[in-house]
N, CA, C and O of each residue as an XYZ file, in Angstrom:
740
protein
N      54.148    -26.386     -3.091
C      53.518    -25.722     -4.193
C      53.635    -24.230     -3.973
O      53.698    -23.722     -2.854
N      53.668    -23.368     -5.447
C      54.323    -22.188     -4.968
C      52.995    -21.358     -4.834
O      51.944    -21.998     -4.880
N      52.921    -19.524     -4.616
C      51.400    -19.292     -4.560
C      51.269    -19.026     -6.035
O      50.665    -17.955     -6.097
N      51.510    -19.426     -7.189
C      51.385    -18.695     -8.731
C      50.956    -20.661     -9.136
O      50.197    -21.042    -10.027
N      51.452    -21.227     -8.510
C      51.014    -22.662     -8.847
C      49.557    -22.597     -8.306
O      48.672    -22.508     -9.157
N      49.301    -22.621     -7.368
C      48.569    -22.699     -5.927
C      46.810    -21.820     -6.771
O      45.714    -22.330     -7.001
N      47.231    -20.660     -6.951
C      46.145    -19.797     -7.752
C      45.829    -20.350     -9.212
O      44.763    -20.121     -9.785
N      46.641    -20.939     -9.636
C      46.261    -21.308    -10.649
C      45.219    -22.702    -10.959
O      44.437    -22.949    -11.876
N      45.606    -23.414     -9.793
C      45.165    -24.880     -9.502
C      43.745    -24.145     -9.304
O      42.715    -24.484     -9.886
N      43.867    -23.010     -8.325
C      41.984    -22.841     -8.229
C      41.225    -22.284     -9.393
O      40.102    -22.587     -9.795
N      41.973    -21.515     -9.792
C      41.473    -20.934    -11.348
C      41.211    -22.333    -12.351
O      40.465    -22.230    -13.325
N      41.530    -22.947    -12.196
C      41.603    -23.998    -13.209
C      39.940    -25.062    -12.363
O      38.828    -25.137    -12.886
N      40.188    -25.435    -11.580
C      38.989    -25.587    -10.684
C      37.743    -24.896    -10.577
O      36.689    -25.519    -10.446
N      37.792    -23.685    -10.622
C      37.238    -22.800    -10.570
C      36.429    -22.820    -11.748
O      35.235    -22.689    -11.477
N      36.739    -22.966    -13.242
C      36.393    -22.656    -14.367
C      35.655    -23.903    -14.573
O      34.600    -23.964    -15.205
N      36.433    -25.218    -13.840
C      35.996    -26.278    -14.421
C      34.192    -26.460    -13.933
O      33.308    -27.060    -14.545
N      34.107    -25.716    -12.657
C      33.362    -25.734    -11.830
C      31.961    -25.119    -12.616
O      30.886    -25.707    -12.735
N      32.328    -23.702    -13.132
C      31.732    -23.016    -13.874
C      30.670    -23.516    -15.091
O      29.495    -23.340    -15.414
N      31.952    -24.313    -15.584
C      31.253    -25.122    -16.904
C      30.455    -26.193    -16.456
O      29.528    -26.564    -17.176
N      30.682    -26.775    -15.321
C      29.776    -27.783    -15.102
C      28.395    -27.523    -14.664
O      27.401    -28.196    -14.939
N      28.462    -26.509    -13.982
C      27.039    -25.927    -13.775
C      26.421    -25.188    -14.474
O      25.225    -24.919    -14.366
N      27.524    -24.605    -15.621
C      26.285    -24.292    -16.976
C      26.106    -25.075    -17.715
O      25.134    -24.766    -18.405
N      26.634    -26.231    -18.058
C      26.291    -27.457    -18.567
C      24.953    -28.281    -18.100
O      24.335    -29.157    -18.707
N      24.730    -27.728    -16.881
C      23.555    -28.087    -16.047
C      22.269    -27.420    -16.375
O      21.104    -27.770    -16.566
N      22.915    -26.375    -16.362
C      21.913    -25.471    -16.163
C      20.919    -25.556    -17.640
O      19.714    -25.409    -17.846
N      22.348    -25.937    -18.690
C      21.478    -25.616    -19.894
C      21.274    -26.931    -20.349
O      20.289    -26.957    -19.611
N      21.271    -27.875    -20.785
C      20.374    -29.067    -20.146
C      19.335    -29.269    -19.705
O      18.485    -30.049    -20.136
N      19.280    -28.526    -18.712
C      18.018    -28.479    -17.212
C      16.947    -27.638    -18.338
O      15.891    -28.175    -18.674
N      17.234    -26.658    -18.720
C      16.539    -25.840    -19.521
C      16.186    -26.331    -20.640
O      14.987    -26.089    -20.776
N      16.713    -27.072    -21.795
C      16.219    -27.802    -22.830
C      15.409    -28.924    -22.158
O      14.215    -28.843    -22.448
N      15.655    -29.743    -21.505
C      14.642    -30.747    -20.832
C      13.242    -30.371    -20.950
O      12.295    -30.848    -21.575
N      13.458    -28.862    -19.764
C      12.102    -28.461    -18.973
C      11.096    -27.996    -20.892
O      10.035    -28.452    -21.318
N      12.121    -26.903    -21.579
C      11.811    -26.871    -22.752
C      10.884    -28.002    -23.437
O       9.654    -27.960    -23.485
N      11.460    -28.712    -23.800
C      10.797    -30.184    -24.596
C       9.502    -30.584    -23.738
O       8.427    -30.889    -24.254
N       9.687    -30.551    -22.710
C       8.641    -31.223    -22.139
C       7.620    -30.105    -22.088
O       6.456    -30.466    -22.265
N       7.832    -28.837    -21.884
C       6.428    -27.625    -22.230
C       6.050    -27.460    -23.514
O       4.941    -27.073    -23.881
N       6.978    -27.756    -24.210
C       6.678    -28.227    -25.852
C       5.898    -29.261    -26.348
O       5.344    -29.213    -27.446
N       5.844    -30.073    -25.677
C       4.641    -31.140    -25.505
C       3.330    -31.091    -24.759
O       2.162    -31.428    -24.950
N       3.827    -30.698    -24.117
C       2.452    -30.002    -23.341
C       1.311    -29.238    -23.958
O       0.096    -29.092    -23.826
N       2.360    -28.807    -24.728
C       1.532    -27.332    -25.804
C       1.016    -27.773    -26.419
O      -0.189    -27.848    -26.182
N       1.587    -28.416    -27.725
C       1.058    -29.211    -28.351
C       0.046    -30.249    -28.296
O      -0.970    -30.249    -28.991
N       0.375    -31.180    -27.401
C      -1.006    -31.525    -27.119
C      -2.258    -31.098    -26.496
O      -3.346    -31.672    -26.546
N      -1.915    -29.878    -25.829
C      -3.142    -29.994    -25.107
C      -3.976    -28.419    -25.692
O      -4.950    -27.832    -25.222
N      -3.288    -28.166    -26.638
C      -3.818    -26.615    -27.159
C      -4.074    -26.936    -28.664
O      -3.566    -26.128    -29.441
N      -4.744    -27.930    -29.192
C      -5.105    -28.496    -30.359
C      -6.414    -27.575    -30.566
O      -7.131    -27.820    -29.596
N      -7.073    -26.584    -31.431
C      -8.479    -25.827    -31.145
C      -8.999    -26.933    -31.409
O      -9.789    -27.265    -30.525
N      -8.892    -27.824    -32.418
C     -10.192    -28.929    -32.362
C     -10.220    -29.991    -31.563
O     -11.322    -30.536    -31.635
N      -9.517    -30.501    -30.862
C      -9.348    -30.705    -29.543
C      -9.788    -30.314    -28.484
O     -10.308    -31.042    -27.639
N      -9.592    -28.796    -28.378
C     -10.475    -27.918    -27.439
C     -12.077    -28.078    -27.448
O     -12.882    -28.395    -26.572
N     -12.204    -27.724    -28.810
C     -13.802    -27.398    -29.265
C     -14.791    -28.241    -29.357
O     -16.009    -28.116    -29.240
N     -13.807    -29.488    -29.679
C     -14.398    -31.175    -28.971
C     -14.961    -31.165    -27.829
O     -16.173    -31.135    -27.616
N     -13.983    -31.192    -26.951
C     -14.079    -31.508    -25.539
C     -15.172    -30.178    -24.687
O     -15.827    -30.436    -23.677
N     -15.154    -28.579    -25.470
C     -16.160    -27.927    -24.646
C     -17.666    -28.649    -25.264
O     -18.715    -28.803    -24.637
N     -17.497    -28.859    -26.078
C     -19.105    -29.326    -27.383
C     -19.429    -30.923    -26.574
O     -20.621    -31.212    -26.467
N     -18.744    -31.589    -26.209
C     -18.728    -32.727    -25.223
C     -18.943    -32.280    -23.499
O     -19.641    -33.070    -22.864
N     -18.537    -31.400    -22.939
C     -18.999    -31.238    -21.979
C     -20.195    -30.279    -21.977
O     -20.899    -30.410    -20.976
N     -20.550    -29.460    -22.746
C     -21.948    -28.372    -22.828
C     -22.866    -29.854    -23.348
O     -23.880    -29.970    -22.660
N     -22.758    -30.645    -24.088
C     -23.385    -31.655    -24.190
C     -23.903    -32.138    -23.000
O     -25.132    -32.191    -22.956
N     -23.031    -32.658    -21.614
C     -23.505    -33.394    -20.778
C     -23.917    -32.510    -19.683
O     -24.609    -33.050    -18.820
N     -23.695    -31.503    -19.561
C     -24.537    -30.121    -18.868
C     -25.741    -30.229    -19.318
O     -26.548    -30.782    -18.571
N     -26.060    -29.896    -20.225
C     -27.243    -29.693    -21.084
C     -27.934    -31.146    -20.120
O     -28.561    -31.020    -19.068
N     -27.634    -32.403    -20.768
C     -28.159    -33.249    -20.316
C     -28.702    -33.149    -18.551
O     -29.839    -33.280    -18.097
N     -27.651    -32.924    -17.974
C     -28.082    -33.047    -16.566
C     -29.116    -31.835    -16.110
O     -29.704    -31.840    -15.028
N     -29.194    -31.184    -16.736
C     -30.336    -29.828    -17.026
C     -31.266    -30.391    -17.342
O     -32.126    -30.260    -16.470
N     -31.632    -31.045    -18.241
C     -32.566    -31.766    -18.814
C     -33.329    -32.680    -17.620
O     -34.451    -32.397    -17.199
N     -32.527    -33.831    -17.143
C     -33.075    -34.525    -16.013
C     -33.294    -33.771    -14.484
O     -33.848    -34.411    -13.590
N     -32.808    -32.329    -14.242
C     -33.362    -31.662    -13.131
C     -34.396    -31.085    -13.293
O     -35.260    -31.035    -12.418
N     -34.542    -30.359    -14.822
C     -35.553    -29.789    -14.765
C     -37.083    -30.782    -15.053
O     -38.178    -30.223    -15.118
N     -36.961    -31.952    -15.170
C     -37.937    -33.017    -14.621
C     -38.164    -33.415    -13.290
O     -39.133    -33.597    -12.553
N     -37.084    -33.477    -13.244
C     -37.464    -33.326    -11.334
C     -37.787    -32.432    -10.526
O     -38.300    -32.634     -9.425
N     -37.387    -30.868    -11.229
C     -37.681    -29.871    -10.719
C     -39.436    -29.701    -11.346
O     -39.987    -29.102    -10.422
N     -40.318    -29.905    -12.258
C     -41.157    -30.343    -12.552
C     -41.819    -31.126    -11.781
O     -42.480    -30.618    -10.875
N     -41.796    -32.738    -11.979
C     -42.789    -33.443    -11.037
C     -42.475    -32.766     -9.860
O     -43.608    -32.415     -9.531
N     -41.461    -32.178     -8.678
C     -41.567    -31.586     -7.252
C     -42.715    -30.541     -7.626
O     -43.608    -30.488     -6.780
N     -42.801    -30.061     -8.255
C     -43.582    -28.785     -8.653
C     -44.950    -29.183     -8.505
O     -45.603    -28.992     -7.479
N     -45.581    -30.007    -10.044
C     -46.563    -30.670     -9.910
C     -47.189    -31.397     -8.623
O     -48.317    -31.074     -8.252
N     -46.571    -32.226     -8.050
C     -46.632    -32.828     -6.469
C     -46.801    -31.434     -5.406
O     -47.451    -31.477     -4.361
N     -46.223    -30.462     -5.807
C     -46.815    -29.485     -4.341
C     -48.185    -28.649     -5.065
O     -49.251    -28.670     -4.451
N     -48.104    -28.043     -6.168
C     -49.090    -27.693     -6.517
C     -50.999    -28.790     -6.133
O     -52.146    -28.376     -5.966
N     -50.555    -29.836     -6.146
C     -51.809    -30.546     -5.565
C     -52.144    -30.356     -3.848
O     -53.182    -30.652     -3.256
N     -51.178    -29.899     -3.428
C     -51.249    -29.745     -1.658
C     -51.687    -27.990     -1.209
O     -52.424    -27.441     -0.390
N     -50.613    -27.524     -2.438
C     -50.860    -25.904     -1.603
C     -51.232    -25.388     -3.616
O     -50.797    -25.679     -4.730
N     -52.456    -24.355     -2.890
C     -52.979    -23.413     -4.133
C     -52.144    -22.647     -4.440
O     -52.155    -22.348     -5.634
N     -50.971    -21.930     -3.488
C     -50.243    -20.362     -3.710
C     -49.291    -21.363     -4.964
O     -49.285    -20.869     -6.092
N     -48.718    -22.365     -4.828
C     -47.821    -22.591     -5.707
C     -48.418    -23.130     -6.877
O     -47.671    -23.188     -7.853
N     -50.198    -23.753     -7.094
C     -50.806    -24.068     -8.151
C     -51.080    -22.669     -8.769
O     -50.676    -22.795     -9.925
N     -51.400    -21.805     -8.668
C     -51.793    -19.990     -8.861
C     -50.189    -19.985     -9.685
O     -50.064    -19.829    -10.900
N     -48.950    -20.211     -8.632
C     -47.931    -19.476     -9.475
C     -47.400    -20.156    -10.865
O     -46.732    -19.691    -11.789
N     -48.137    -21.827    -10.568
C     -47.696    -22.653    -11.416
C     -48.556    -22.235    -13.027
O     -47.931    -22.304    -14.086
N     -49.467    -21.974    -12.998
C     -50.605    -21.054    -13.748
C     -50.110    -20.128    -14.391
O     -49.980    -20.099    -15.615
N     -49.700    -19.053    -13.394
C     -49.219    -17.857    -14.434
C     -47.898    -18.144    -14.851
O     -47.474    -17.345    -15.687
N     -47.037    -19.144    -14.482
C     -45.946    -19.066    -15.554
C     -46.870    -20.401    -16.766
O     -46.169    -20.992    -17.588
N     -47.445    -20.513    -16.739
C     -48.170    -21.378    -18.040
C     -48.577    -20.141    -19.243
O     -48.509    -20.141    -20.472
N     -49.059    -19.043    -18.160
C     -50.013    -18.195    -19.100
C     -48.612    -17.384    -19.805
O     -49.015    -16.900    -20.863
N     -47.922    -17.232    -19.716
C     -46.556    -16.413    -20.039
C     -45.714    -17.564    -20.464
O     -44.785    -16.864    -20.867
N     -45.325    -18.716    -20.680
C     -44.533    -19.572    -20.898
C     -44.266    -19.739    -22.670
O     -43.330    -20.294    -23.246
N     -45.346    -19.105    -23.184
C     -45.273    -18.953    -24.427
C     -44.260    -17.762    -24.799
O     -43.205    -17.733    -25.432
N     -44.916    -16.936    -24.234
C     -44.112    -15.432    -24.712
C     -42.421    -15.737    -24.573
O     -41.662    -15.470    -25.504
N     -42.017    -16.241    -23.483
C     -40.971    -16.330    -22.382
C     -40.225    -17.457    -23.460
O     -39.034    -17.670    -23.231
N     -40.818    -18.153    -24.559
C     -40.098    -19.276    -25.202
C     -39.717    -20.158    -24.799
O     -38.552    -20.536    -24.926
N     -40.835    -20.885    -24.038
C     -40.496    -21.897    -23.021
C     -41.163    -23.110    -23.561
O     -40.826    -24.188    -23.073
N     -42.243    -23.084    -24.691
C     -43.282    -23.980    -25.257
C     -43.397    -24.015    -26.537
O     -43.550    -23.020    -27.246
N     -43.316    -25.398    -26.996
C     -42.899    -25.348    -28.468
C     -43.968    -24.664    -29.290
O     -45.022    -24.693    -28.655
N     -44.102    -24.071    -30.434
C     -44.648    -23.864    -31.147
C     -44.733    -24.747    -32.682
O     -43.811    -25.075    -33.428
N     -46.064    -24.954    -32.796
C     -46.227    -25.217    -34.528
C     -46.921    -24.428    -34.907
O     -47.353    -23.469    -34.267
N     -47.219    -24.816    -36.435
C     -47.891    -24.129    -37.287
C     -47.046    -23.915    -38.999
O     -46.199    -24.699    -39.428
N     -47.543    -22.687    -39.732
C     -46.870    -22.336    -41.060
C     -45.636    -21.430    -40.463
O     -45.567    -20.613    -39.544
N     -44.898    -21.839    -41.203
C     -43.450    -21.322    -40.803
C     -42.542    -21.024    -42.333
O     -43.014    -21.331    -43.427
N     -41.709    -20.629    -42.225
C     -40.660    -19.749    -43.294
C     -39.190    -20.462    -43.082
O     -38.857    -20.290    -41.910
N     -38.293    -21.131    -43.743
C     -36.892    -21.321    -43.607
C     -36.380    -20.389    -44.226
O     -36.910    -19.805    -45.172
N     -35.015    -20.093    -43.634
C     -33.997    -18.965    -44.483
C     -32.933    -19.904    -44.316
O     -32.553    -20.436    -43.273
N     -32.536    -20.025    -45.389
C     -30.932    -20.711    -45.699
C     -30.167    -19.538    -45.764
O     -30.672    -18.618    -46.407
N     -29.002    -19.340    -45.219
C     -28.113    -18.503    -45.563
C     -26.513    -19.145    -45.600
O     -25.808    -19.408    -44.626
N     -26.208    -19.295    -46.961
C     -24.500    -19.804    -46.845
C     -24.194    -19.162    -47.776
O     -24.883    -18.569    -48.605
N     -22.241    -19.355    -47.562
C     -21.282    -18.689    -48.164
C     -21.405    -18.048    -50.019
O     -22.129    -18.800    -50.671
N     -20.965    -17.135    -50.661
C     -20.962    -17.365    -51.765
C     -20.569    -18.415    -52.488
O     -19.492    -19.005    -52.400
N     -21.586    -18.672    -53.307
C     -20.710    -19.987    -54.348
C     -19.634    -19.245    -55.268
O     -19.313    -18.099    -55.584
N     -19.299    -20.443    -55.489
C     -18.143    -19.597    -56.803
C     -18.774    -20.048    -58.001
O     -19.732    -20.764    -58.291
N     -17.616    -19.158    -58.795
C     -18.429    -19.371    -60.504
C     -18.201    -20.419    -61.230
O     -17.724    -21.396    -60.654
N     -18.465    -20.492    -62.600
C     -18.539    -21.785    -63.264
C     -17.080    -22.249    -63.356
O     -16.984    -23.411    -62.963
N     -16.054    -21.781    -63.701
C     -14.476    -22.023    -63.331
C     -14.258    -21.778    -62.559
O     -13.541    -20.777    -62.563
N     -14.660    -22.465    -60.919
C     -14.206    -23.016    -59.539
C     -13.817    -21.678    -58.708
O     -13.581    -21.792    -57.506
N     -13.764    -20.694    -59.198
C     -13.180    -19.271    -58.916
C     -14.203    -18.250    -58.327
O     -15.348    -18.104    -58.754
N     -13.580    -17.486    -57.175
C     -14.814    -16.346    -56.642
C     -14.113    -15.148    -57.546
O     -12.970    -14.889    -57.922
N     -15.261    -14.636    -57.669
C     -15.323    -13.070    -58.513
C     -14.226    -12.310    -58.292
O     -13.530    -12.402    -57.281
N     -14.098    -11.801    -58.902
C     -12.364    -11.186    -59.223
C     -11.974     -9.765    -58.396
O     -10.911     -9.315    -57.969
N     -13.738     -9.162    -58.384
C     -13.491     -7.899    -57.405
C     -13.806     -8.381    -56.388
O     -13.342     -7.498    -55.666
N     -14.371     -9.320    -55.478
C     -14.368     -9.949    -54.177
C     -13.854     -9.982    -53.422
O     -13.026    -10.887    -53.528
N     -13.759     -9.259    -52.148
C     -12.491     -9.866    -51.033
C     -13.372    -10.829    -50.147
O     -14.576    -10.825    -49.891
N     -12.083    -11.858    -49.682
C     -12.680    -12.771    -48.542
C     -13.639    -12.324    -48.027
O     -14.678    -12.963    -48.191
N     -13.695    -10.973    -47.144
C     -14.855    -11.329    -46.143
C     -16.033    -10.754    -46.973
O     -16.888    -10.243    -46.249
N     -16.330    -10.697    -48.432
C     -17.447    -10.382    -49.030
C     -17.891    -11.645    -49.372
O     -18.950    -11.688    -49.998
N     -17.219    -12.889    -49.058
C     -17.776    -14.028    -49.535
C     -18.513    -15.006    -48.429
O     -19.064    -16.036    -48.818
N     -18.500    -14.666    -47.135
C     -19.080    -15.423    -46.145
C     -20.094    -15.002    -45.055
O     -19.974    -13.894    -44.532
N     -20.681    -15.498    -44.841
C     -21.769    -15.245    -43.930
C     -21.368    -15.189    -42.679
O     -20.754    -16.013    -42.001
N     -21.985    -13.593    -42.310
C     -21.740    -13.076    -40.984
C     -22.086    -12.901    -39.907
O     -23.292    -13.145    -39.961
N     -21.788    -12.563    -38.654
C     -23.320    -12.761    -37.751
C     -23.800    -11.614    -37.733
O     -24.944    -11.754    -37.301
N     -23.534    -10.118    -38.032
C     -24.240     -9.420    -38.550
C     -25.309     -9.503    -39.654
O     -26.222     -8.700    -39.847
N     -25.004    -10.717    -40.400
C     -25.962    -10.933    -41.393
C     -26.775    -12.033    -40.673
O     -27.984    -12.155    -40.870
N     -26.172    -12.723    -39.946
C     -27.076    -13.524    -39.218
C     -28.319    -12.819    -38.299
O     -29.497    -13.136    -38.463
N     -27.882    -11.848    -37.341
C     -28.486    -10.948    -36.923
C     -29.423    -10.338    -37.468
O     -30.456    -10.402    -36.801
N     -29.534     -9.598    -38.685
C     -30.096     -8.755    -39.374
C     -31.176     -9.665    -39.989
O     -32.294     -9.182    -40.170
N     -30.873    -11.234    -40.400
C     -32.405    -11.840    -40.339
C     -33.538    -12.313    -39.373
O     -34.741    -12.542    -39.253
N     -32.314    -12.299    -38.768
C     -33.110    -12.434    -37.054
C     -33.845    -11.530    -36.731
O     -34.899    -11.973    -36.275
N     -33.767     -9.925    -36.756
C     -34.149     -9.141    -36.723
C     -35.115     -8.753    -37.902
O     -35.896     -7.817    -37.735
N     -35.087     -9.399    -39.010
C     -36.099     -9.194    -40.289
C     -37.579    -10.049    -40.018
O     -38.712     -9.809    -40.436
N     -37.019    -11.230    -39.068
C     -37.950    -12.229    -38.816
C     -38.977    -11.739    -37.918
O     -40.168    -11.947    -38.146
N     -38.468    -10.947    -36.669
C     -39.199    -10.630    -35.990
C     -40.095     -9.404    -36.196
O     -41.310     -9.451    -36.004
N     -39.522     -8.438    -36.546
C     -40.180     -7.597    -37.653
C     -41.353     -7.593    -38.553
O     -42.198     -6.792    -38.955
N     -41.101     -8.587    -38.667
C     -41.866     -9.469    -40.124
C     -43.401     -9.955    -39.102
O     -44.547    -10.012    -39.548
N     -42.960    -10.261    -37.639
C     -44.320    -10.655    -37.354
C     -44.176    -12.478    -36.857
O     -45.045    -13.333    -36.688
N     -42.727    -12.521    -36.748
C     -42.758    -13.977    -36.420
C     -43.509    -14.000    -34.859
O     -43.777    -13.026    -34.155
N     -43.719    -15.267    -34.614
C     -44.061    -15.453    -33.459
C     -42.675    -16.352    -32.724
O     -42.380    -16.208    -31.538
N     -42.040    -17.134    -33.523
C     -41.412    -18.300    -32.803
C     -40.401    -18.193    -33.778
O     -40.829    -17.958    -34.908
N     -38.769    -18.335    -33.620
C     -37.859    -18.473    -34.425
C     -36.854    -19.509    -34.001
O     -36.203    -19.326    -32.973
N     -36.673    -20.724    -34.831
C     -35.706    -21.755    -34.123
C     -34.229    -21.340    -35.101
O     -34.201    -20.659    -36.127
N     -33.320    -21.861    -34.540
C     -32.055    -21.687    -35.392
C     -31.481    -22.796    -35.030
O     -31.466    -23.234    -33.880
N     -30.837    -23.449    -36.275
C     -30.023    -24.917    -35.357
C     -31.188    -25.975    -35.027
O     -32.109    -26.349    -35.755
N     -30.892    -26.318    -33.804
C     -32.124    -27.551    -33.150
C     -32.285    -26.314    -32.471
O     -31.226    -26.347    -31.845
N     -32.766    -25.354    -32.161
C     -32.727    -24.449    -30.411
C     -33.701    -23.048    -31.016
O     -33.705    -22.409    -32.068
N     -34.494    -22.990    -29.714
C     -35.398    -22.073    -30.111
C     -34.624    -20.348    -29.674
O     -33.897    -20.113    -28.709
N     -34.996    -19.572    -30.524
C     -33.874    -18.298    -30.052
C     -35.257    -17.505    -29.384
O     -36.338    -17.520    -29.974
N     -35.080    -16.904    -28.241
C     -35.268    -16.323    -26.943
C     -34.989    -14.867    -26.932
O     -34.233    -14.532    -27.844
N     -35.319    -14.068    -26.286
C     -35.011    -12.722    -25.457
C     -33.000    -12.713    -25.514
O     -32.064    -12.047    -25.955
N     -33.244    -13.740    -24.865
C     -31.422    -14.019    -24.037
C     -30.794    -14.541    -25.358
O     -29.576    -14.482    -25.188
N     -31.003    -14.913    -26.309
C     -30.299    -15.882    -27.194
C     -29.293    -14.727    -27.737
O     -29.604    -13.536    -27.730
N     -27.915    -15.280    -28.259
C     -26.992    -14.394    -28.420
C     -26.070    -15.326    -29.247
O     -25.146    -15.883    -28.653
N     -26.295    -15.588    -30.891
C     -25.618    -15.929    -31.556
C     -24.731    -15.621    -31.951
O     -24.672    -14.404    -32.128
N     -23.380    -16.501    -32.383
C     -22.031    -15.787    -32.019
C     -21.434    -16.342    -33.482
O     -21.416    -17.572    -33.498
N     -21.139    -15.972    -34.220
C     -20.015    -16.240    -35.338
C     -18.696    -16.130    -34.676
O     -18.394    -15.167    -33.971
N     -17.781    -17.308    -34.957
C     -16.228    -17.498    -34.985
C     -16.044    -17.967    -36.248
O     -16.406    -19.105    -36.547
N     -15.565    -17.288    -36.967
C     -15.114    -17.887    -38.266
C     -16.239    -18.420    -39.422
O     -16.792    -17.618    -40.174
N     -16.478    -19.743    -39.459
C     -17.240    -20.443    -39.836
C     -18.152    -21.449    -39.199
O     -18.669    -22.431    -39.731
N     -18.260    -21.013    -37.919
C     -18.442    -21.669    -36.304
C     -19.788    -20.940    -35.796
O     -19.819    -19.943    -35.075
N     -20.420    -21.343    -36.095
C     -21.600    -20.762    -35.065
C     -21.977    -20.711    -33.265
O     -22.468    -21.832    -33.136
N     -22.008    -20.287    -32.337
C     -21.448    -20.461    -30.917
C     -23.233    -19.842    -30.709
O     -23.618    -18.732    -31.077
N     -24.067    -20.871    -30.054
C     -25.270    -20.997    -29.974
C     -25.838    -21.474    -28.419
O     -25.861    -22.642    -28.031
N     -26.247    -20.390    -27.702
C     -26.290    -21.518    -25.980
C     -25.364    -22.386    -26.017
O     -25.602    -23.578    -26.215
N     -24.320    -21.966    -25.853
C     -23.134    -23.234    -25.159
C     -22.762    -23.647    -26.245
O     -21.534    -23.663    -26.332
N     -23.643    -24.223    -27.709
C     -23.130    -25.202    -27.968
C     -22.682    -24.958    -29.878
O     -23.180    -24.049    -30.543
N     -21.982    -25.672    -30.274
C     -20.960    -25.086    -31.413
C     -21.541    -25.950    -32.549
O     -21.789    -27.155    -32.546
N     -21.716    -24.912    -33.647
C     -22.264    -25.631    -35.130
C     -21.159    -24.843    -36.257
O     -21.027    -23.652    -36.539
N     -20.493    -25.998    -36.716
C     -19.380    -25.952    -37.632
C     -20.001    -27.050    -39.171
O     -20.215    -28.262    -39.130
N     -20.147    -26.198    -40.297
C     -20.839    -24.709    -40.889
C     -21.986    -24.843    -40.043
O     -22.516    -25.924    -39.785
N     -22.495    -23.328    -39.462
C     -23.706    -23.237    -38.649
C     -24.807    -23.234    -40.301
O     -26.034    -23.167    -40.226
């Protein structure tokens, strides 16, 4: 074989070589592709998501629920042995109100607040933009703040009593309430 044969045989090898490993390569890459494409898709669904956090703040909540009974009767049970912890058990009684820790009754006030309706032909008002038609948490806020003002003593929102700490959250049409999500709030 001559060397113009000889170079050519590797060039020819050479190329074939080439293509086979970008043939690989890109392959390898649509595969990995498809399969992160599925991934995505399933597992980045928001209502899917918003399920599964509203399902687990659910069973938090719960296991909160059964400690702080146990953290209770332990309480009750030492308070009968030692006074310093019946005394402390006392003054969080005498403050447990303020602190929104104890239900309240009595005469009370509801505020409904939802979206604009539309008019008699199915239609919102013509000078209207979207966000003049829905309820905000600034507007949510601002009754919250009218309520207390006003002289409330106790304000529930949802099932849940709102607190010092309470920090109601608008997403959209989503209310985001201690942990837990009210879709229309």
């Amino acid at each position: 074989m001559s060397s113009g044969e000889s170079s050519r045989t590797v060039w020819h090898i050479g190329v074939l070589a080439v293509c086979l490993v970008a043939g690989l390569m890109v392959a390898t890459a649509q595969r990995s592709a498809e399969e992160n494409q599925l991934q995505v898709t399933e597992s980045t669904r928001l209502s899917d998501l918003v399920r599964s956090a509203q399902a687990n703040a659910e069973k938090v909540s719960a296991d909160r629920d059964e400690l702080a009974a146990q953290l209770d009767s332990l309480q009750q049970d030492a308070a009968r042995s030692d006074a310093g912890v019946a005394a402390a058990l006392g003054d969080i009684k005498n403050i447990s109100a303020d602190a929104g820790l104890t239900e309240m009754t009595g005469p009370g006030v509801v505020v409904t607040m939802t979206d604009a309706p539309r008019n008699a032909d199915g239609k919102y008002p013509v000078d209207a933009t979207p966000d003049d038609l829905v309820v905000h948490q600034q507007d949510v806020q601002s009754v919250l703040n009218a309520l207390w003002a006003g002289g409330a003593e106790a304000v529930g929102m949802q099932d849940q009593r709102i607190i010092s700490t309470s920090a109601p959250r608008c997403i959209g049409n989503t209310l985001l309430l201690h942990g837990r999500t009210y879709s229309p709030p």
